[in-house]
PDB file of C-alpha atoms in Angstrom:
ATOM      1  CA  ASP L   1     138.291  49.600 116.363  1.00  0.00           C
ATOM      2  CA  THR L   2     136.043  52.799 116.181  1.00  0.00           C
ATOM      3  CA  ALA L   3     133.893  52.966 113.065  1.00  0.00           C
ATOM      4  CA  VAL L   4     134.468  57.431 113.326  1.00  0.00           C
ATOM      5  CA  SER L   5     136.649  58.684 114.770  1.00  0.00           C
ATOM      6  CA  GLN L   6     136.979  62.521 116.113  1.00  0.00           C
ATOM      7  CA  THR L   7     139.326  64.625 117.431  1.00  0.00           C
ATOM      8  CA  PRO L   8     139.371  66.381 119.829  1.00  0.00           C
ATOM      9  CA  LYS L   9     135.838  65.572 121.648  1.00  0.00           C
ATOM     10  CA  TYR L  10     135.480  68.667 123.485  1.00  0.00           C
ATOM     11  CA  LEU L  11     136.884  72.247 121.988  1.00  0.00           C
ATOM     12  CA  VAL L  12     136.528  75.189 124.401  1.00  0.00           C
ATOM     13  CA  THR L  13     138.483  78.557 123.150  1.00  0.00           C
ATOM     14  CA  GLN L  14     138.052  82.091 122.231  1.00  0.00           C
ATOM     15  CA  MET L  15     135.700  84.300 119.833  1.00  0.00           C
ATOM     16  CA  GLY L  16     138.776  85.383 117.200  1.00  0.00           C
ATOM     17  CA  ASN L  17     141.378  82.446 117.138  1.00  0.00           C
ATOM     18  CA  ASP L  18     140.994  79.374 114.535  1.00  0.00           C
ATOM     19  CA  LYS L  19     140.764  75.597 115.241  1.00  0.00           C
ATOM     20  CA  SER L  20     140.305  72.873 113.673  1.00  0.00           C
ATOM     21  CA  ILE L  21     138.811  69.733 113.991  1.00  0.00           C
ATOM     22  CA  LYS L  22     139.927  65.807 112.772  1.00  0.00           C
ATOM     23  CA  CYS L  23     137.816  63.025 111.263  1.00  0.00           C
ATOM     24  CA  GLU L  24     138.994  59.731 110.463  1.00  0.00           C
ATOM     25  CA  GLN L  25     137.211  56.506 109.240  1.00  0.00           C
ATOM     26  CA  ASN L  26     138.139  52.854 109.264  1.00  0.00           C
ATOM     27  CA  LEU L  27     135.292  51.755 106.859  1.00  0.00           C
ATOM     28  CA  GLY L  28     137.209  51.675 103.443  1.00  0.00           C
ATOM     29  CA  HIS L  29     134.315  54.229 102.797  1.00  0.00           C
ATOM     30  CA  ASP L  30     134.538  56.768  99.422  1.00  0.00           C
ATOM     31  CA  THR L  31     132.416  59.625 101.151  1.00  0.00           C
ATOM     32  CA  MET L  32     132.708  61.160 104.462  1.00  0.00           C
ATOM     33  CA  TYR L  33     130.664  64.296 105.525  1.00  0.00           C
ATOM     34  CA  TRP L  34     130.289  67.435 107.986  1.00  0.00           C
ATOM     35  CA  TYR L  35     127.401  67.726 109.960  1.00  0.00           C
ATOM     36  CA  LYS L  36     126.365  71.067 112.225  1.00  0.00           C
ATOM     37  CA  GLN L  37     124.203  69.721 114.807  1.00  0.00           C
ATOM     38  CA  ASP L  38     122.722  72.863 116.812  1.00  0.00           C
ATOM     39  CA  SER L  39     121.380  73.481 120.346  1.00  0.00           C
ATOM     40  CA  LYS L  40     118.255  72.416 119.756  1.00  0.00           C
ATOM     41  CA  LYS L  41     119.706  69.546 118.303  1.00  0.00           C
ATOM     42  CA  PHE L  42     118.656  70.435 114.065  1.00  0.00           C
ATOM     43  CA  LEU L  43     121.357  68.860 112.650  1.00  0.00           C
ATOM     44  CA  LYS L  44     122.295  69.918 109.541  1.00  0.00           C
ATOM     45  CA  ILE L  45     124.661  68.978 106.946  1.00  0.00           C
ATOM     46  CA  MET L  46     128.071  71.237 106.002  1.00  0.00           C
ATOM     47  CA  PHE L  47     130.105  69.248 103.372  1.00  0.00           C
ATOM     48  CA  SER L  48     130.566  66.009 101.619  1.00  0.00           C
ATOM     49  CA  TYR L  49     133.597  64.915 100.022  1.00  0.00           C
ATOM     50  CA  ASN L  50     134.013  61.638  97.916  1.00  0.00           C
ATOM     51  CA  ASN L  51     137.324  60.657  97.536  1.00  0.00           C
ATOM     52  CA  LYS L  52     138.683  63.815  98.148  1.00  0.00           C
ATOM     53  CA  GLU L  53     136.754  65.534  96.138  1.00  0.00           C
ATOM     54  CA  LEU L  54     134.388  68.252  97.958  1.00  0.00           C
ATOM     55  CA  ILE L  55     131.033  67.505  96.017  1.00  0.00           C
ATOM     56  CA  ILE L  56     128.832  69.505  98.159  1.00  0.00           C
ATOM     57  CA  ASN L  57     129.283  72.818  99.748  1.00  0.00           C
ATOM     58  CA  GLU L  58     125.727  73.790 101.471  1.00  0.00           C
ATOM     59  CA  THR L  59     126.061  77.653 102.140  1.00  0.00           C
ATOM     60  CA  VAL L  60     128.642  77.607 104.744  1.00  0.00           C
ATOM     61  CA  PRO L  61     130.677  80.247 105.298  1.00  0.00           C
ATOM     62  CA  ASN L  62     133.756  80.494 103.923  1.00  0.00           C
ATOM     63  CA  ARG L  63     135.311  80.540 107.900  1.00  0.00           C
ATOM     64  CA  PHE L  64     135.338  76.819 107.261  1.00  0.00           C
ATOM     65  CA  SER L  65     137.743  75.136 105.670  1.00  0.00           C
ATOM     66  CA  PRO L  66     137.167  71.680 104.815  1.00  0.00           C
ATOM     67  CA  LYS L  67     140.081  69.294 103.689  1.00  0.00           C
ATOM     68  CA  SER L  68     140.509  65.795 102.926  1.00  0.00           C
ATOM     69  CA  PRO L  69     144.387  64.680 102.709  1.00  0.00           C
ATOM     70  CA  ASP L  70     142.909  61.459 101.567  1.00  0.00           C
ATOM     71  CA  LYS L  71     139.600  59.527 101.282  1.00  0.00           C
ATOM     72  CA  ALA L  72     139.546  57.943 104.900  1.00  0.00           C
ATOM     73  CA  HIS L  73     140.310  60.919 106.350  1.00  0.00           C
ATOM     74  CA  LEU L  74     138.139  65.065 106.336  1.00  0.00           C
ATOM     75  CA  ASN L  75     139.089  67.394 108.735  1.00  0.00           C
ATOM     76  CA  LEU L  76     137.749  70.874 109.128  1.00  0.00           C
ATOM     77  CA  HIS L  77     140.269  73.890 110.476  1.00  0.00           C
ATOM     78  CA  ILE L  78     136.849  77.557 111.589  1.00  0.00           C
ATOM     79  CA  ASN L  79     139.178  80.201 111.742  1.00  0.00           C
ATOM     80  CA  SER L  80     137.905  83.589 113.279  1.00  0.00           C
ATOM     81  CA  LEU L  81     135.780  81.691 115.533  1.00  0.00           C
ATOM     82  CA  GLU L  82     132.257  83.317 116.324  1.00  0.00           C
ATOM     83  CA  LEU L  83     129.755  82.760 119.529  1.00  0.00           C
ATOM     84  CA  GLY L  84     127.441  81.054 116.760  1.00  0.00           C
ATOM     85  CA  ASP L  85     129.542  78.345 115.556  1.00  0.00           C
ATOM     86  CA  SER L  86     129.516  76.924 118.812  1.00  0.00           C
ATOM     87  CA  ALA L  87     127.835  73.976 118.575  1.00  0.00           C
ATOM     88  CA  VAL L  88     128.637  69.587 118.479  1.00  0.00           C
ATOM     89  CA  TYR L  89     130.274  68.968 115.011  1.00  0.00           C
ATOM     90  CA  PHE L  90     130.035  65.272 113.727  1.00  0.00           C
ATOM     91  CA  CYS L  91     131.568  63.803 110.885  1.00  0.00           C
ATOM     92  CA  ALA L  92     129.732  61.162 108.711  1.00  0.00           C
ATOM     93  CA  SER L  93     130.569  58.488 105.737  1.00  0.00           C
ATOM     94  CA  SER L  94     128.832  56.109 103.664  1.00  0.00           C
ATOM     95  CA  GLN L  95     129.931  53.404 100.934  1.00  0.00           C
ATOM     96  CA  ASP L  96     129.028  56.172  97.650  1.00  0.00           C
ATOM     97  CA  GLU L  97     126.872  59.216  97.493  1.00  0.00           C
ATOM     98  CA  THR L  98     125.536  58.071  93.905  1.00  0.00           C
ATOM     99  CA  GLY L  99     123.881  54.985  95.091  1.00  0.00           C
ATOM    100  CA  ASP L 100     120.528  53.943  96.841  1.00  0.00           C
ATOM    101  CA  GLN L 101     123.416  53.526  99.389  1.00  0.00           C
ATOM    102  CA  GLU L 102     123.754  55.807 102.057  1.00  0.00           C
ATOM    103  CA  THR L 103     123.051  55.087 105.133  1.00  0.00           C
ATOM    104  CA  GLN L 104     125.361  57.639 107.150  1.00  0.00           C
ATOM    105  CA  TYR L 105     128.363  56.025 109.716  1.00  0.00           C
ATOM    106  CA  PHE L 106     128.699  58.865 112.704  1.00  0.00           C
ATOM    107  CA  GLY L 107     131.148  60.244 114.728  1.00  0.00           C
ATOM    108  CA  PRO L 108     130.992  60.519 118.290  1.00  0.00           C
ATOM    109  CA  GLY L 109     131.195  64.181 117.961  1.00  0.00           C
ATOM    110  CA  THR L 110     133.581  67.914 118.643  1.00  0.00           C
ATOM    111  CA  ARG L 111     131.397  69.776 121.178  1.00  0.00           C
ATOM    112  CA  LEU L 112     132.768  73.521 120.003  1.00  0.00           C
ATOM    113  CA  LEU L 113     132.015  76.326 122.970  1.00  0.00           C
ATOM    114  CA  VAL L 114     133.530  79.712 121.765  1.00  0.00           C
ATOM    115  CA  LEU L 115     133.509  81.896 124.715  1.00  0.00           C
TER     116      LEU L 115
ATOM    117  CA  SER I   1     111.977  72.935 103.019  1.00  0.00           C
ATOM    118  CA  GLN I   2     113.501  68.867 102.824  1.00  0.00           C
ATOM    119  CA  GLN I   3     113.668  68.172 106.203  1.00  0.00           C
ATOM    120  CA  GLY I   4     112.210  65.604 108.347  1.00  0.00           C
ATOM    121  CA  GLU I   5     109.765  67.184 110.683  1.00  0.00           C
ATOM    122  CA  GLU I   6     109.565  64.176 113.573  1.00  0.00           C
ATOM    123  CA  ASP I   7     106.157  64.340 115.903  1.00  0.00           C
ATOM    124  CA  PRO I   8     105.522  64.224 119.112  1.00  0.00           C
ATOM    125  CA  GLN I   9     108.983  66.444 119.976  1.00  0.00           C
ATOM    126  CA  ALA I  10     109.046  64.497 123.300  1.00  0.00           C
ATOM    127  CA  LEU I  11     107.462  61.161 124.344  1.00  0.00           C
ATOM    128  CA  SER I  12     107.602  59.578 128.131  1.00  0.00           C
ATOM    129  CA  ILE I  13     106.494  55.765 127.935  1.00  0.00           C
ATOM    130  CA  GLN I  14     106.788  52.992 130.744  1.00  0.00           C
ATOM    131  CA  GLU I  15     108.932  49.432 129.656  1.00  0.00           C
ATOM    132  CA  GLY I  16     107.242  47.699 128.062  1.00  0.00           C
ATOM    133  CA  GLU I  17     104.731  49.591 126.047  1.00  0.00           C
ATOM    134  CA  ASN I  18     104.920  50.449 122.608  1.00  0.00           C
ATOM    135  CA  ALA I  19     106.106  54.017 121.045  1.00  0.00           C
ATOM    136  CA  THR I  20     104.903  55.971 118.690  1.00  0.00           C
ATOM    137  CA  MET I  21     107.156  58.135 116.308  1.00  0.00           C
ATOM    138  CA  ASN I  22     106.335  60.119 113.324  1.00  0.00           C
ATOM    139  CA  CYS I  23     107.780  61.660 110.451  1.00  0.00           C
ATOM    140  CA  SER I  24     106.453  64.345 107.481  1.00  0.00           C
ATOM    141  CA  TYR I  25     108.313  65.845 104.845  1.00  0.00           C
ATOM    142  CA  LYS I  26     108.095  67.681 101.726  1.00  0.00           C
ATOM    143  CA  THR I  27     109.925  66.303  98.752  1.00  0.00           C
ATOM    144  CA  SER I  28     110.072  63.233  96.850  1.00  0.00           C
ATOM    145  CA  ILE I  29     112.198  61.201  98.653  1.00  0.00           C
ATOM    146  CA  ASN I  30     115.076  58.172  97.211  1.00  0.00           C
ATOM    147  CA  ASN I  31     114.172  56.229 100.609  1.00  0.00           C
ATOM    148  CA  LEU I  32     113.485  57.630 104.011  1.00  0.00           C
ATOM    149  CA  GLN I  33     116.280  56.846 107.269  1.00  0.00           C
ATOM    150  CA  TRP I  34     115.525  56.894 111.270  1.00  0.00           C
ATOM    151  CA  TYR I  35     118.588  57.278 113.367  1.00  0.00           C
ATOM    152  CA  ARG I  36     119.456  57.440 116.214  1.00  0.00           C
ATOM    153  CA  GLN I  37     120.687  59.812 118.762  1.00  0.00           C
ATOM    154  CA  ASN I  38     122.440  58.970 122.747  1.00  0.00           C
ATOM    155  CA  SER I  39     123.291  61.444 124.656  1.00  0.00           C
ATOM    156  CA  GLY I  40     125.784  63.368 123.767  1.00  0.00           C
ATOM    157  CA  ARG I  41     126.773  60.300 121.642  1.00  0.00           C
ATOM    158  CA  GLY I  42     127.018  60.318 117.580  1.00  0.00           C
ATOM    159  CA  LEU I  43     124.370  58.792 115.541  1.00  0.00           C
ATOM    160  CA  VAL I  44     123.567  55.308 114.676  1.00  0.00           C
ATOM    161  CA  HIS I  45     121.180  54.111 111.372  1.00  0.00           C
ATOM    162  CA  LEU I  46     118.319  51.961 112.326  1.00  0.00           C
ATOM    163  CA  ILE I  47     116.583  51.736 109.463  1.00  0.00           C
ATOM    164  CA  LEU I  48     116.374  52.612 105.835  1.00  0.00           C
ATOM    165  CA  ILE I  49     113.408  51.873 103.843  1.00  0.00           C
ATOM    166  CA  ARG I  50     112.773  52.671 100.105  1.00  0.00           C
ATOM    167  CA  SER I  51     110.221  55.482  97.881  1.00  0.00           C
ATOM    168  CA  ASN I  52     109.067  51.483  96.560  1.00  0.00           C
ATOM    169  CA  GLU I  53     108.358  49.636 100.363  1.00  0.00           C
ATOM    170  CA  ARG I  54     105.933  50.940 102.666  1.00  0.00           C
ATOM    171  CA  GLU I  55     106.432  48.312 105.719  1.00  0.00           C
ATOM    172  CA  LYS I  56     109.926  47.789 107.029  1.00  0.00           C
ATOM    173  CA  HIS I  57     111.089  44.910 109.616  1.00  0.00           C
ATOM    174  CA  SER I  58     113.906  45.177 112.293  1.00  0.00           C
ATOM    175  CA  GLY I  59     114.336  43.350 114.886  1.00  0.00           C
ATOM    176  CA  ARG I  60     111.545  45.593 117.652  1.00  0.00           C
ATOM    177  CA  LEU I  61     111.917  47.936 115.569  1.00  0.00           C
ATOM    178  CA  ARG I  62     108.741  48.978 112.155  1.00  0.00           C
ATOM    179  CA  VAL I  63     108.418  51.386 109.777  1.00  0.00           C
ATOM    180  CA  THR I  64     106.052  52.363 106.883  1.00  0.00           C
ATOM    181  CA  LEU I  65     106.837  54.819 104.393  1.00  0.00           C
ATOM    182  CA  ASP I  66     103.454  56.715 102.856  1.00  0.00           C
ATOM    183  CA  THR I  67     104.923  58.281  99.710  1.00  0.00           C
ATOM    184  CA  SER I  68     101.152  59.890  98.917  1.00  0.00           C
ATOM    185  CA  LYS I  69     101.105  61.251 102.509  1.00  0.00           C
ATOM    186  CA  LYS I  70     104.632  62.090 102.872  1.00  0.00           C
ATOM    187  CA  SER I  71     104.688  60.242 105.773  1.00  0.00           C
ATOM    188  CA  SER I  72     106.712  57.703 107.719  1.00  0.00           C
ATOM    189  CA  SER I  73     106.258  56.399 111.551  1.00  0.00           C
ATOM    190  CA  LEU I  74     108.932  54.050 113.244  1.00  0.00           C
ATOM    191  CA  LEU I  75     107.153  51.728 116.179  1.00  0.00           C
ATOM    192  CA  ILE I  76     109.495  49.921 118.915  1.00  0.00           C
ATOM    193  CA  THR I  77     107.601  47.493 120.222  1.00  0.00           C
ATOM    194  CA  ALA I  78     108.274  46.129 123.851  1.00  0.00           C
ATOM    195  CA  SER I  79     110.375  49.172 124.987  1.00  0.00           C
ATOM    196  CA  ARG I  80     112.644  48.871 126.850  1.00  0.00           C
ATOM    197  CA  ALA I  81     115.050  51.736 129.539  1.00  0.00           C
ATOM    198  CA  ALA I  82     118.428  51.636 126.878  1.00  0.00           C
ATOM    199  CA  ASP I  83     115.762  52.108 124.413  1.00  0.00           C
ATOM    200  CA  THR I  84     115.609  55.953 126.120  1.00  0.00           C
ATOM    201  CA  ALA I  85     116.869  58.439 123.247  1.00  0.00           C
ATOM    202  CA  SER I  86     116.568  60.534 120.147  1.00  0.00           C
ATOM    203  CA  TYR I  87     115.105  59.230 117.290  1.00  0.00           C
ATOM    204  CA  PHE I  88     115.822  60.964 114.370  1.00  0.00           C
ATOM    205  CA  CYS I  89     114.197  60.888 110.305  1.00  0.00           C
ATOM    206  CA  ALA I  90     116.704  61.615 107.826  1.00  0.00           C
ATOM    207  CA  THR I  91     115.502  61.828 103.833  1.00  0.00           C
ATOM    208  CA  ALA I  92     117.320  61.399 100.990  1.00  0.00           C
ATOM    209  CA  GLY I  93     116.740  62.387  97.467  1.00  0.00           C
ATOM    210  CA  GLY I  94     117.584  62.731  94.150  1.00  0.00           C
ATOM    211  CA  GLY I  95     118.825  65.012  91.155  1.00  0.00           C
ATOM    212  CA  SER I  96     120.871  68.157  92.474  1.00  0.00           C
ATOM    213  CA  THR I  97     120.384  66.685  96.475  1.00  0.00           C
ATOM    214  CA  LEU I  98     122.251  63.690  95.857  1.00  0.00           C
ATOM    215  CA  GLY I  99     124.394  62.477  98.645  1.00  0.00           C
ATOM    216  CA  ARG I 100     122.623  64.803 101.127  1.00  0.00           C
ATOM    217  CA  LEU I 101     120.685  63.391 104.217  1.00  0.00           C
ATOM    218  CA  TYR I 102     117.754  66.211 105.602  1.00  0.00           C
ATOM    219  CA  PHE I 103     117.544  65.721 109.917  1.00  0.00           C
ATOM    220  CA  GLY I 104     114.541  66.630 111.507  1.00  0.00           C
ATOM    221  CA  ARG I 105     115.188  67.594 114.684  1.00  0.00           C
ATOM    222  CA  GLY I 106     114.457  64.393 116.802  1.00  0.00           C
ATOM    223  CA  THR I 107     111.834  62.996 119.119  1.00  0.00           C
ATOM    224  CA  GLN I 108     113.122  62.444 122.467  1.00  0.00           C
ATOM    225  CA  LEU I 109     112.225  59.275 124.108  1.00  0.00           C
ATOM    226  CA  THR I 110     112.427  58.194 127.714  1.00  0.00           C
ATOM    227  CA  VAL I 111     111.654  54.745 129.288  1.00  0.00           C
ATOM    228  CA  TRP I 112     110.280  54.989 132.391  1.00  0.00           C
ATOM    229  CA  PRO I 113     111.324  51.406 134.565  1.00  0.00           C
TER     230      PRO I 113
END
């Protein structure tokens, strides 16, 4: 009964490859997010989707393409991986991005290492 | 910068002691939230305090907010070894930043048994 789940948990790949990370939430939330946490634990928002529509794109390179097939899923595809993409990627969800109910629920993270 | 900044970066205390962490930010906010992250895990929401609130309690947690100083503090009373984790503050604003949470770099708390 995991609330926000991500797969895979670990991802090790070569520079230049394309990879995807999947996220699913069973909380019935309308809004989902992708965050990147660097080696210094700095957590920064990348994207936000509300009911399958992109509402936040925080100047992320276009090698990163989020896709939301339905409001319970938000996947992240990364093309031409670079060394600097190595980080922990967190998916999160919240009830509604417009109200004051902005508590976010985080997945366990995907640890990406680009060699 | 819109993100919060926690202070201290690291805090080491004995079980039973209180732990206080501070957060400062630079822009106006709708609310401020504190999250906890255990090593190798995702973040867990602890408490949310709105801009018109000054203090909030939840169990052993006490959060204060001073919007005039743009600062918040998180107090954990009677700490336990299980409280060992990183603690992050996150600010939520309105207008063009609606829906975004801006996180600090966290305070690493270690509680020794």
